[in-house]
Amino acid sequence: MRVVIVGAGLGGLSAACHLVGRGHEVVVLERDDAPGGRAGVIEAQGFRIDTGPSVFTMPDVLRGVFAAAGADLEDHVRLQPVDPMYRACFADGSELHMRHGRGAMEDEIRHVCGSADAAAFGRFAEWLERLYALEMPHFIDRNYDSPLDLARTPNALWKLVRLGALRRLAPTVASYFEDPRLRQVFSFQSLYAGLSPFEALAVYCVITYMDSVEGVFFPEGGIHSIAEGLAAAAAKVGVEVSLGTPVERILRAADGSVTGVRTEAGEELGADAVVCNADPAMTYRHLLGLPLPRVLRRGRYSPSCVVWVAGTRGAMPQGANHHNIHFGGDWRGSFDALLRDGIRMPDPSILVSSPTVTDAALAPSGGAVLYALEPVPNVDGKIDWDTTGPRARDELLARLGTLGYPVDDIAVDQFSDPITWETLGYERGTPFSLAHRFFQSGPFRTKNVDPRVPGLVLVGMGTVPGVGIPMVLISGHLAAERVDALARR
């Protein structure tokens, strides 16, 4: 089949690798002048700065994408472990380093929190491994046609219940650890899914498994180099990647089935199937001209974030690592403000990444790359971002300065807030799409196919399985399976 992929984000590139490996003719059209989508990059004044995701986990998933195109990961992307994976800084001034390897992590917990919690970590890690081994094949790496599909694996569903995966996440983590600091570092990951740990189900501890057990890695050249590597691997085996080619419309026949796409330059490309890596709401509203599916129209969207990325000059604070989480003082109250009240966290927790700690070549001598993220409400919240955005930037930089990060000599920088994300085409001004509530996950999430549009397949974080680099890469595999099913008809 001839397949046109709209968007060279990580999901679209994953789909391209899987599709070309299955014998399909593949063309990728990307509106920007470089592949990557959200995993973009700024290159200026000797700095190379990732503008999208900053944390990378589950390298075996990426290895599988390269293998699908007949390529080796190591020939395109050079990875190294980030250790410590995170430096967790708490409001009381204490610190905990999240270490690679179970033994190293147990030693760190024993040193900071005591022997009882160190022993508990071993039990917690074993539980996370069982959870992941059950979820990945049965609930994550699979396509759904309806909620009834869950009944096809009743044993797996029953085992999930027995594992306690449908309990609340926060009390589940608390059942292992006495120290409140450990409860924070092993539950904050629920925010990646757009949820408070106090409302999320324990099933989302699978995200904790991905970084706390499998570990955090960093590709030489930054996260954007993953997109560059995938694009190169796909092109080497025949995928046509056309950059600077925005798509204006997905074309359809009288019966609603796709026939190809039309670019903004007016060129029409025929296709037997179209895989679309754009935000799903944007796809329906602008590329198809169709009403949004109910879950996109009425669902609850994840919180957004303000992100400041920069190339700066100056010394990093003592003890700073690649990834640094600075927790605020009111843990539960912060989530209530963000998710219930729709306002900024009064004492926000922030992520500060400095990839030059791992890869000094990302900056000129004496320079550092900084990436700072604060979770904030999306545009459905109670904030006027036209006026709050500039103030949020100033407050974030002031916080960074107080923490000792070099913010006084900025060579190049970029600030993004919910209005920025909305302008880029992300529904409700959040780059994290729908929150992973139970009825917005798995078979209840935006499906990657729509009976109204035969031949269209969605890919990326807005569809199954969801948010995060590993999930987006898996979405490419699921999209390829949908195209194969079309080819068999």
Tab-separated table of C-alpha atoms in Angstrom:
chain	number	residue	atom	x	y	z
A	1	MET	CA	0.000	0.000	0.000
A	2	ARG	CA	1.012	3.604	-0.524
A	3	VAL	CA	0.897	5.415	2.822
A	4	VAL	CA	1.257	9.145	3.423
A	5	ILE	CA	2.259	10.109	6.957
A	6	VAL	CA	1.356	13.619	8.076
A	7	GLY	CA	3.974	14.770	10.565
A	8	ALA	CA	7.509	13.596	11.316
A	9	GLY	CA	7.129	13.566	15.073
A	10	LEU	CA	8.379	10.519	16.935
A	11	GLY	CA	5.050	8.776	16.404
A	12	GLY	CA	5.026	9.432	12.673
A	13	LEU	CA	8.653	8.356	12.302
A	14	SER	CA	7.985	5.189	14.300
A	15	ALA	CA	5.041	4.407	12.024
A	16	ALA	CA	7.246	5.025	8.977
A	17	CYS	CA	9.886	2.574	10.194
A	18	HIS	CA	7.330	-0.116	10.967
A	19	LEU	CA	5.444	0.393	7.705
A	20	VAL	CA	8.455	0.367	5.403
A	21	GLY	CA	9.680	-2.749	7.176
A	22	ARG	CA	6.383	-4.424	6.304
A	23	GLY	CA	6.743	-3.615	2.626
A	24	HIS	CA	4.590	-0.505	2.282
A	25	GLU	CA	5.490	2.522	0.174
A	26	VAL	CA	5.805	5.418	2.624
A	27	VAL	CA	5.956	9.205	2.233
A	28	VAL	CA	6.336	11.471	5.278
A	29	LEU	CA	5.290	15.130	5.058
A	30	GLU	CA	6.507	17.449	7.820
A	31	ARG	CA	5.546	21.135	8.137
A	32	ASP	CA	8.784	22.138	9.869
A	33	ASP	CA	12.257	22.213	8.369
A	34	ALA	CA	13.456	19.361	10.590
A	35	PRO	CA	11.952	16.095	11.853
A	36	GLY	CA	10.935	15.668	15.469
A	37	GLY	CA	7.637	17.480	16.004
A	38	ARG	CA	7.494	18.218	19.748
A	39	ALA	CA	11.039	16.853	20.030
A	40	GLY	CA	12.430	19.977	18.407
A	41	VAL	CA	15.761	21.739	18.751
A	42	ILE	CA	17.272	25.223	18.819
A	43	GLU	CA	20.788	25.548	17.430
A	44	ALA	CA	22.285	28.983	18.003
A	45	GLN	CA	25.536	30.557	19.234
A	46	GLY	CA	27.125	27.152	19.741
A	47	PHE	CA	24.240	25.756	21.801
A	48	ARG	CA	22.063	22.787	20.888
A	49	ILE	CA	18.898	22.933	22.992
A	50	ASP	CA	16.052	20.413	23.040
A	51	THR	CA	12.683	22.158	23.128
A	52	GLY	CA	10.505	19.118	23.783
A	53	PRO	CA	10.739	16.075	26.047
A	54	SER	CA	13.736	16.050	28.358
A	55	VAL	CA	13.455	12.567	29.919
A	56	PHE	CA	14.041	9.407	27.881
A	57	THR	CA	13.323	5.889	29.137
A	58	MET	CA	12.778	2.370	27.756
A	59	PRO	CA	15.521	2.257	25.097
A	60	ASP	CA	14.442	-1.248	24.070
A	61	VAL	CA	11.237	0.231	22.658
A	62	LEU	CA	13.315	2.575	20.489
A	63	ARG	CA	15.608	-0.309	19.544
A	64	GLY	CA	12.536	-2.161	18.263
A	65	VAL	CA	11.560	0.757	16.026
A	66	PHE	CA	14.984	0.832	14.385
A	67	ALA	CA	14.902	-2.946	14.006
A	68	ALA	CA	11.568	-2.693	12.199
A	69	ALA	CA	13.366	-0.703	9.483
A	70	GLY	CA	16.254	-3.159	9.407
A	71	ALA	CA	18.549	-0.807	11.325
A	72	ASP	CA	20.560	-0.982	14.524
A	73	LEU	CA	19.928	1.609	17.216
A	74	GLU	CA	23.637	1.983	17.901
A	75	ASP	CA	24.323	2.987	14.291
A	76	HIS	CA	22.057	6.030	14.629
A	77	VAL	CA	21.759	6.993	18.305
A	78	ARG	CA	24.373	6.663	21.025
A	79	LEU	CA	22.788	6.311	24.460
A	80	GLN	CA	24.272	6.514	27.909
A	81	PRO	CA	22.621	6.032	31.294
A	82	VAL	CA	21.896	9.112	33.378
A	83	ASP	CA	23.097	8.349	36.892
A	84	PRO	CA	21.795	9.711	39.168
A	85	MET	CA	18.587	9.643	37.169
A	86	TYR	CA	17.172	12.493	39.257
A	87	ARG	CA	18.321	14.649	42.117
A	88	ALA	CA	15.218	15.086	44.267
A	89	CYS	CA	15.370	18.242	46.386
A	90	PHE	CA	12.793	18.632	49.140
A	91	ALA	CA	11.369	21.658	50.920
A	92	ASP	CA	13.196	20.750	54.140
A	93	GLY	CA	16.560	21.043	52.377
A	94	SER	CA	17.239	17.297	52.138
A	95	GLU	CA	18.130	15.512	48.918
A	96	LEU	CA	17.695	12.020	47.506
A	97	HIS	CA	19.479	10.741	44.417
A	98	MET	CA	17.552	8.307	42.223
A	99	ARG	CA	20.229	5.817	41.235
A	100	HIS	CA	20.573	3.389	38.349
A	101	GLY	CA	20.332	-0.191	39.507
A	102	ARG	CA	18.315	-1.711	42.331
A	103	GLY	CA	21.291	-2.219	44.635
A	104	ALA	CA	22.496	1.359	44.253
A	105	MET	CA	18.986	2.697	44.872
A	106	GLU	CA	18.581	0.571	47.988
A	107	ASP	CA	21.899	1.916	49.311
A	108	GLU	CA	20.768	5.500	48.671
A	109	ILE	CA	17.449	4.957	50.427
A	110	ARG	CA	19.188	3.258	53.347
A	111	HIS	CA	21.525	6.229	53.701
A	112	VAL	CA	18.800	8.895	53.481
A	113	CYS	CA	15.637	7.215	54.774
A	114	GLY	CA	16.651	4.120	56.739
A	115	SER	CA	16.931	0.365	56.348
A	116	ALA	CA	13.202	-0.399	56.528
A	117	ASP	CA	12.396	1.740	53.497
A	118	ALA	CA	15.464	0.374	51.678
A	119	ALA	CA	14.083	-3.142	52.069
A	120	ALA	CA	10.662	-1.887	50.988
A	121	PHE	CA	12.130	-0.596	47.728
A	122	GLY	CA	13.061	-4.139	46.713
A	123	ARG	CA	9.466	-5.281	47.246
A	124	PHE	CA	8.145	-2.209	45.433
A	125	ALA	CA	10.435	-2.780	42.427
A	126	GLU	CA	9.324	-6.419	42.192
A	127	TRP	CA	5.688	-5.291	42.223
A	128	LEU	CA	6.408	-2.732	39.499
A	129	GLU	CA	8.057	-5.420	37.357
A	130	ARG	CA	4.996	-7.675	37.635
A	131	LEU	CA	2.755	-4.727	36.807
A	132	TYR	CA	4.768	-3.821	33.709
A	133	ALA	CA	5.013	-7.427	32.484
A	134	LEU	CA	1.225	-7.658	32.664
A	135	GLU	CA	0.339	-4.251	31.258
A	136	MET	CA	2.692	-4.018	28.288
A	137	PRO	CA	1.426	-6.926	26.155
A	138	HIS	CA	-2.188	-6.972	27.323
A	139	PHE	CA	-3.144	-3.316	27.806
A	140	ILE	CA	-0.496	-1.005	26.277
A	141	ASP	CA	0.937	-2.514	23.091
A	142	ARG	CA	-2.407	-3.393	21.537
A	143	ASN	CA	-5.181	-1.886	19.465
A	144	TYR	CA	-8.740	-1.617	20.714
A	145	ASP	CA	-11.944	-1.555	18.725
A	146	SER	CA	-14.270	-1.235	21.722
A	147	PRO	CA	-14.261	-1.532	25.525
A	148	LEU	CA	-15.491	-5.091	25.042
A	149	ASP	CA	-11.967	-5.942	23.868
A	150	LEU	CA	-10.953	-5.952	27.524
A	151	ALA	CA	-13.006	-9.122	27.903
A	152	ARG	CA	-10.716	-10.889	25.422
A	153	THR	CA	-8.056	-11.137	28.129
A	154	PRO	CA	-10.082	-11.882	31.292
A	155	ASN	CA	-7.160	-13.622	33.012
A	156	ALA	CA	-4.908	-10.610	32.495
A	157	LEU	CA	-7.628	-8.273	33.754
A	158	TRP	CA	-8.149	-10.426	36.826
A	159	LYS	CA	-4.410	-10.505	37.513
A	160	LEU	CA	-4.342	-6.706	37.216
A	161	VAL	CA	-7.053	-6.469	39.862
A	162	ARG	CA	-5.226	-8.921	42.121
A	163	LEU	CA	-2.048	-6.858	41.821
A	164	GLY	CA	-3.955	-3.880	43.198
A	165	ALA	CA	-3.547	-1.871	40.010
A	166	LEU	CA	-7.076	-0.462	40.243
A	167	ARG	CA	-6.518	1.033	43.677
A	168	ARG	CA	-5.461	4.661	44.063
A	169	LEU	CA	-1.827	5.335	43.286
A	170	ALA	CA	-0.826	7.459	46.287
A	171	PRO	CA	-2.031	5.041	48.995
A	172	THR	CA	-0.548	2.128	47.047
A	173	VAL	CA	2.895	3.728	47.076
A	174	ALA	CA	2.393	4.754	50.708
A	175	SER	CA	1.719	1.124	51.630
A	176	TYR	CA	5.388	0.407	50.828
A	177	PHE	CA	7.170	3.463	52.223
A	178	GLU	CA	7.037	5.308	55.537
A	179	ASP	CA	9.199	8.260	54.488
A	180	PRO	CA	7.013	10.928	52.806
A	181	ARG	CA	9.905	11.863	50.522
A	182	LEU	CA	9.865	8.396	48.966
A	183	ARG	CA	6.121	8.623	48.542
A	184	GLN	CA	6.700	11.769	46.507
A	185	VAL	CA	9.528	10.505	44.277
A	186	PHE	CA	7.662	7.309	43.412
A	187	SER	CA	4.292	8.949	42.716
A	188	PHE	CA	5.019	12.291	41.006
A	189	GLN	CA	5.116	10.420	37.674
A	190	SER	CA	1.303	10.376	37.635
A	191	LEU	CA	1.472	14.004	36.557
A	192	TYR	CA	2.926	12.780	33.240
A	193	ALA	CA	-0.476	11.161	32.747
A	194	GLY	CA	-2.261	14.401	33.669
A	195	LEU	CA	-3.400	13.151	37.062
A	196	SER	CA	-2.798	13.738	40.736
A	197	PRO	CA	-1.341	10.700	42.525
A	198	PHE	CA	-4.316	10.994	44.867
A	199	GLU	CA	-6.817	10.421	42.037
A	200	ALA	CA	-4.755	8.283	39.632
A	201	LEU	CA	-5.082	4.525	39.651
A	202	ALA	CA	-2.072	2.461	40.662
A	203	VAL	CA	-1.993	1.089	37.124
A	204	TYR	CA	-0.089	4.275	36.223
A	205	CYS	CA	2.784	3.175	38.426
A	206	VAL	CA	3.926	1.622	35.165
A	207	ILE	CA	5.408	5.072	34.449
A	208	THR	CA	7.323	4.853	37.719
A	209	TYR	CA	8.647	1.482	36.558
A	210	MET	CA	9.912	3.000	33.327
A	211	ASP	CA	12.177	5.548	34.979
A	212	SER	CA	12.784	4.231	38.499
A	213	VAL	CA	13.482	0.589	37.582
A	214	GLU	CA	14.352	0.510	33.866
A	215	GLY	CA	16.285	3.755	34.200
A	216	VAL	CA	16.766	7.093	32.461
A	217	PHE	CA	19.054	7.469	29.435
A	218	PHE	CA	20.293	10.315	27.287
A	219	PRO	CA	21.198	10.266	23.600
A	220	GLU	CA	24.370	11.977	22.470
A	221	GLY	CA	23.316	15.246	20.862
A	222	GLY	CA	20.059	15.440	22.817
A	223	ILE	CA	16.558	14.033	22.512
A	224	HIS	CA	16.189	15.563	19.048
A	225	SER	CA	18.899	13.211	17.801
A	226	ILE	CA	16.390	10.361	18.211
A	227	ALA	CA	14.195	11.969	15.561
A	228	GLU	CA	17.203	12.589	13.332
A	229	GLY	CA	18.257	8.963	13.683
A	230	LEU	CA	14.804	7.571	12.939
A	231	ALA	CA	14.413	9.816	9.890
A	232	ALA	CA	17.808	8.716	8.582
A	233	ALA	CA	17.066	5.020	9.153
A	234	ALA	CA	13.710	5.316	7.410
A	235	ALA	CA	15.147	7.234	4.457
A	236	LYS	CA	17.897	4.656	4.023
A	237	VAL	CA	15.312	1.960	3.283
A	238	GLY	CA	13.179	4.007	0.926
A	239	VAL	CA	10.926	6.270	2.965
A	240	GLU	CA	10.559	9.681	1.339
A	241	VAL	CA	10.780	12.355	4.047
A	242	SER	CA	9.680	15.759	2.769
A	243	LEU	CA	10.445	18.611	5.190
A	244	GLY	CA	8.959	22.097	5.042
A	245	THR	CA	5.772	20.631	3.553
A	246	PRO	CA	2.692	21.502	5.613
A	247	VAL	CA	-0.516	19.608	4.805
A	248	GLU	CA	-3.673	21.619	4.285
A	249	ARG	CA	-6.259	18.851	3.933
A	250	ILE	CA	-6.738	15.120	4.105
A	251	LEU	CA	-8.639	14.234	0.925
A	252	ARG	CA	-11.621	11.881	0.956
A	253	ALA	CA	-13.846	10.091	-1.529
A	254	ALA	CA	-17.651	10.307	-1.584
A	255	ASP	CA	-17.898	7.371	0.837
A	256	GLY	CA	-15.634	9.133	3.332
A	257	SER	CA	-12.525	7.017	2.740
A	258	VAL	CA	-9.194	8.786	2.394
A	259	THR	CA	-7.680	9.235	-1.048
A	260	GLY	CA	-4.586	11.265	-0.126
A	261	VAL	CA	-3.613	14.726	1.059
A	262	ARG	CA	-3.273	18.234	-0.301
A	263	THR	CA	-0.332	20.356	0.799
A	264	GLU	CA	-0.504	24.085	1.466
A	265	ALA	CA	1.377	24.560	-1.804
A	266	GLY	CA	-1.563	22.944	-3.607
A	267	GLU	CA	0.100	19.621	-4.464
A	268	GLU	CA	-2.100	16.550	-4.132
A	269	LEU	CA	-0.569	13.210	-3.191
A	270	GLY	CA	-2.634	10.065	-3.552
A	271	ALA	CA	-2.597	7.400	-0.858
A	272	ASP	CA	-4.278	4.150	0.093
A	273	ALA	CA	-3.945	5.134	3.750
A	274	VAL	CA	-3.055	8.294	5.667
A	275	VAL	CA	-1.350	8.135	9.052
A	276	CYS	CA	-1.711	11.448	10.871
A	277	ASN	CA	0.689	12.528	13.630
A	278	ALA	CA	-1.012	15.885	14.278
A	279	ASP	CA	-2.942	16.602	17.470
A	280	PRO	CA	-6.222	14.636	17.080
A	281	ALA	CA	-8.471	17.646	17.650
A	282	MET	CA	-6.537	19.611	15.037
A	283	THR	CA	-6.775	16.649	12.664
A	284	TYR	CA	-10.564	16.494	12.887
A	285	ARG	CA	-11.179	20.221	12.978
A	286	HIS	CA	-8.720	21.483	10.343
A	287	LEU	CA	-7.509	18.573	8.215
A	288	LEU	CA	-10.824	16.713	7.944
A	289	GLY	CA	-13.507	19.300	8.726
A	290	LEU	CA	-15.390	16.796	10.893
A	291	PRO	CA	-16.942	17.063	14.356
A	292	LEU	CA	-14.624	15.901	17.117
A	293	PRO	CA	-15.257	12.480	18.687
A	294	ARG	CA	-16.993	12.780	22.033
A	295	VAL	CA	-13.888	12.056	24.118
A	296	LEU	CA	-12.003	14.902	22.415
A	297	ARG	CA	-14.948	17.256	22.635
A	298	ARG	CA	-16.005	16.624	26.226
A	299	GLY	CA	-13.007	14.919	27.830
A	300	ARG	CA	-10.770	16.315	30.512
A	301	TYR	CA	-7.414	17.465	29.239
A	302	SER	CA	-4.114	17.225	31.077
A	303	PRO	CA	-2.606	20.238	32.794
A	304	SER	CA	-0.208	22.240	30.690
A	305	CYS	CA	3.207	23.614	31.582
A	306	VAL	CA	5.410	26.623	31.231
A	307	VAL	CA	8.826	25.713	29.870
A	308	TRP	CA	11.935	27.861	29.711
A	309	VAL	CA	14.854	26.526	27.685
A	310	ALA	CA	18.102	28.394	27.378
A	311	GLY	CA	21.756	28.436	26.581
A	312	THR	CA	23.459	30.294	29.421
A	313	ARG	CA	26.931	31.085	30.707
A	314	GLY	CA	28.019	30.529	34.264
A	315	ALA	CA	28.557	27.863	36.889
A	316	MET	CA	25.906	25.365	37.875
A	317	PRO	CA	24.916	25.112	41.555
A	318	GLN	CA	26.882	22.640	43.646
A	319	GLY	CA	25.438	19.152	43.424
A	320	ALA	CA	23.299	19.826	40.352
A	321	ASN	CA	22.697	16.779	38.172
A	322	HIS	CA	21.260	16.218	34.714
A	323	HIS	CA	17.684	16.054	36.069
A	324	ASN	CA	16.747	17.944	39.228
A	325	ILE	CA	13.292	17.936	40.804
A	326	HIS	CA	12.668	20.719	43.295
A	327	PHE	CA	9.575	19.766	45.273
A	328	GLY	CA	7.345	22.417	46.782
A	329	GLY	CA	6.259	22.311	50.398
A	330	ASP	CA	2.513	21.603	50.078
A	331	TRP	CA	2.435	18.351	48.119
A	332	ARG	CA	-1.294	17.607	48.109
A	333	GLY	CA	-2.346	21.251	48.101
A	334	SER	CA	-0.336	21.858	44.943
A	335	PHE	CA	-2.293	19.206	43.074
A	336	ASP	CA	-5.580	20.586	44.378
A	337	ALA	CA	-4.662	24.049	43.094
A	338	LEU	CA	-3.549	22.759	39.699
A	339	LEU	CA	-6.218	20.160	38.961
A	340	ARG	CA	-9.217	21.141	41.054
A	341	ASP	CA	-9.002	24.913	41.267
A	342	GLY	CA	-7.376	25.648	37.884
A	343	ILE	CA	-4.766	27.996	39.313
A	344	ARG	CA	-0.981	27.921	39.525
A	345	MET	CA	0.579	25.921	42.323
A	346	PRO	CA	1.204	28.305	45.270
A	347	ASP	CA	4.509	26.526	45.964
A	348	PRO	CA	5.235	24.770	42.667
A	349	SER	CA	7.394	21.720	42.159
A	350	ILE	CA	9.629	22.195	39.130
A	351	LEU	CA	11.846	20.046	36.951
A	352	VAL	CA	15.204	21.546	36.005
A	353	SER	CA	17.261	19.598	33.488
A	354	SER	CA	20.769	20.481	32.386
A	355	PRO	CA	21.798	18.018	29.669
A	356	THR	CA	25.266	19.562	29.479
A	357	VAL	CA	25.987	17.750	32.746
A	358	THR	CA	25.938	14.565	30.634
A	359	ASP	CA	26.887	15.912	27.200
A	360	ALA	CA	29.153	18.965	27.417
A	361	ALA	CA	29.241	19.254	23.609
A	362	LEU	CA	25.723	20.735	23.686
A	363	ALA	CA	27.184	24.107	24.724
A	364	PRO	CA	30.341	26.119	24.048
A	365	SER	CA	33.057	26.196	26.688
A	366	GLY	CA	31.773	27.821	29.857
A	367	GLY	CA	28.160	27.416	28.775
A	368	ALA	CA	25.258	25.312	30.018
A	369	VAL	CA	21.904	24.251	28.613
A	370	LEU	CA	18.941	24.643	30.966
A	371	TYR	CA	15.412	23.280	30.682
A	372	ALA	CA	12.942	24.323	33.395
A	373	LEU	CA	9.336	23.122	33.567
A	374	GLU	CA	6.543	24.116	35.914
A	375	PRO	CA	3.144	22.366	35.638
A	376	VAL	CA	0.321	24.865	35.176
A	377	PRO	CA	-3.385	24.697	34.273
A	378	ASN	CA	-4.328	24.490	30.611
A	379	VAL	CA	-6.490	27.172	29.014
A	380	ASP	CA	-9.594	25.714	30.681
A	381	GLY	CA	-8.224	26.975	34.006
A	382	LYS	CA	-8.792	30.315	35.681
A	383	ILE	CA	-5.692	32.071	34.363
A	384	ASP	CA	-5.449	34.812	31.753
A	385	TRP	CA	-2.232	33.684	30.100
A	386	ASP	CA	-1.943	36.801	27.970
A	387	THR	CA	-1.079	38.713	31.129
A	388	THR	CA	0.196	35.870	33.329
A	389	GLY	CA	2.653	34.402	30.815
A	390	PRO	CA	5.355	37.095	31.089
A	391	ARG	CA	5.027	37.150	34.873
A	392	ALA	CA	5.284	33.348	35.030
A	393	ARG	CA	8.535	33.533	33.070
A	394	ASP	CA	9.987	36.142	35.417
A	395	GLU	CA	8.954	34.162	38.494
A	396	LEU	CA	10.399	30.929	37.116
A	397	LEU	CA	13.744	32.575	36.353
A	398	ALA	CA	13.786	34.183	39.796
A	399	ARG	CA	13.220	30.764	41.359
A	400	LEU	CA	16.035	29.285	39.284
A	401	GLY	CA	18.359	32.093	40.311
A	402	THR	CA	17.544	31.546	43.981
A	403	LEU	CA	18.386	27.864	43.534
A	404	GLY	CA	21.756	28.809	42.090
A	405	TYR	CA	21.256	28.105	38.394
A	406	PRO	CA	23.020	30.456	35.957
A	407	VAL	CA	20.316	32.813	34.690
A	408	ASP	CA	22.147	36.156	34.586
A	409	ASP	CA	24.065	35.653	31.334
A	410	ILE	CA	21.595	34.227	28.810
A	411	ALA	CA	22.859	33.696	25.266
A	412	VAL	CA	19.670	32.265	23.754
A	413	ASP	CA	16.347	31.289	25.272
A	414	GLN	CA	12.724	30.409	24.551
A	415	PHE	CA	9.681	30.505	26.830
A	416	SER	CA	6.447	28.588	26.193
A	417	ASP	CA	3.128	28.783	28.022
A	418	PRO	CA	-0.371	27.402	27.311
A	419	ILE	CA	-1.023	30.077	24.684
A	420	THR	CA	2.160	28.982	22.902
A	421	TRP	CA	1.029	25.352	22.879
A	422	GLU	CA	-2.442	26.323	21.648
A	423	THR	CA	-0.922	28.360	18.819
A	424	LEU	CA	1.126	25.313	17.807
A	425	GLY	CA	-2.074	23.284	17.460
A	426	TYR	CA	-2.344	21.514	20.818
A	427	GLU	CA	-5.936	21.365	22.053
A	428	ARG	CA	-6.701	23.335	25.224
A	429	GLY	CA	-3.145	24.632	25.252
A	430	THR	CA	-1.571	21.479	26.652
A	431	PRO	CA	1.211	19.477	24.971
A	432	PHE	CA	0.052	16.402	26.955
A	433	SER	CA	-3.371	15.840	25.334
A	434	LEU	CA	-6.173	14.081	27.230
A	435	ALA	CA	-5.573	13.167	30.861
A	436	HIS	CA	-5.262	9.435	31.437
A	437	ARG	CA	-8.374	9.013	33.511
A	438	PHE	CA	-9.784	5.482	33.438
A	439	PHE	CA	-12.459	6.401	30.876
A	440	GLN	CA	-9.897	8.220	28.737
A	441	SER	CA	-7.387	5.376	28.534
A	442	GLY	CA	-7.101	2.134	26.600
A	443	PRO	CA	-10.331	1.384	24.739
A	444	PHE	CA	-11.873	4.634	25.978
A	445	ARG	CA	-9.122	6.881	24.589
A	446	THR	CA	-9.318	8.509	21.165
A	447	LYS	CA	-9.161	5.537	18.800
A	448	ASN	CA	-6.502	5.443	16.130
A	449	VAL	CA	-9.140	4.616	13.510
A	450	ASP	CA	-12.574	6.124	12.822
A	451	PRO	CA	-15.332	4.328	10.882
A	452	ARG	CA	-16.318	7.695	9.386
A	453	VAL	CA	-12.925	7.931	7.669
A	454	PRO	CA	-11.775	4.535	6.367
A	455	GLY	CA	-8.074	4.544	5.640
A	456	LEU	CA	-7.195	7.170	8.272
A	457	VAL	CA	-4.980	6.093	11.170
A	458	LEU	CA	-4.004	8.382	14.032
A	459	VAL	CA	-0.623	8.189	15.719
A	460	GLY	CA	0.998	10.053	18.618
A	461	MET	CA	0.235	10.906	22.218
A	462	GLY	CA	-3.410	11.842	21.616
A	463	THR	CA	-4.370	8.292	20.704
A	464	VAL	CA	-3.453	4.867	22.098
A	465	PRO	CA	-1.511	4.079	24.167
A	466	GLY	CA	-0.846	7.655	25.338
A	467	VAL	CA	1.711	10.189	26.515
A	468	GLY	CA	5.493	9.834	26.794
A	469	ILE	CA	8.241	8.899	24.343
A	470	PRO	CA	7.891	5.111	24.802
A	471	MET	CA	4.108	5.284	24.356
A	472	VAL	CA	4.372	7.506	21.300
A	473	LEU	CA	6.866	5.103	19.721
A	474	ILE	CA	4.497	2.212	20.462
A	475	SER	CA	1.668	4.164	18.829
A	476	GLY	CA	3.654	3.930	15.580
A	477	HIS	CA	3.686	0.138	15.858
A	478	LEU	CA	-0.062	0.094	16.510
A	479	ALA	CA	-0.661	2.378	13.522
A	480	ALA	CA	1.307	0.012	11.268
A	481	GLU	CA	-0.862	-2.870	12.447
A	482	ARG	CA	-3.968	-0.884	11.473
A	483	VAL	CA	-2.555	-0.229	7.993
A	484	ASP	CA	-1.733	-3.922	7.607
A	485	ALA	CA	-5.326	-4.737	8.481
A	486	LEU	CA	-6.499	-2.362	5.758
A	487	ALA	CA	-4.179	-4.045	3.263
A	488	ARG	CA	-5.657	-7.474	4.065
A	489	ARG	CA	-9.194	-6.407	3.236
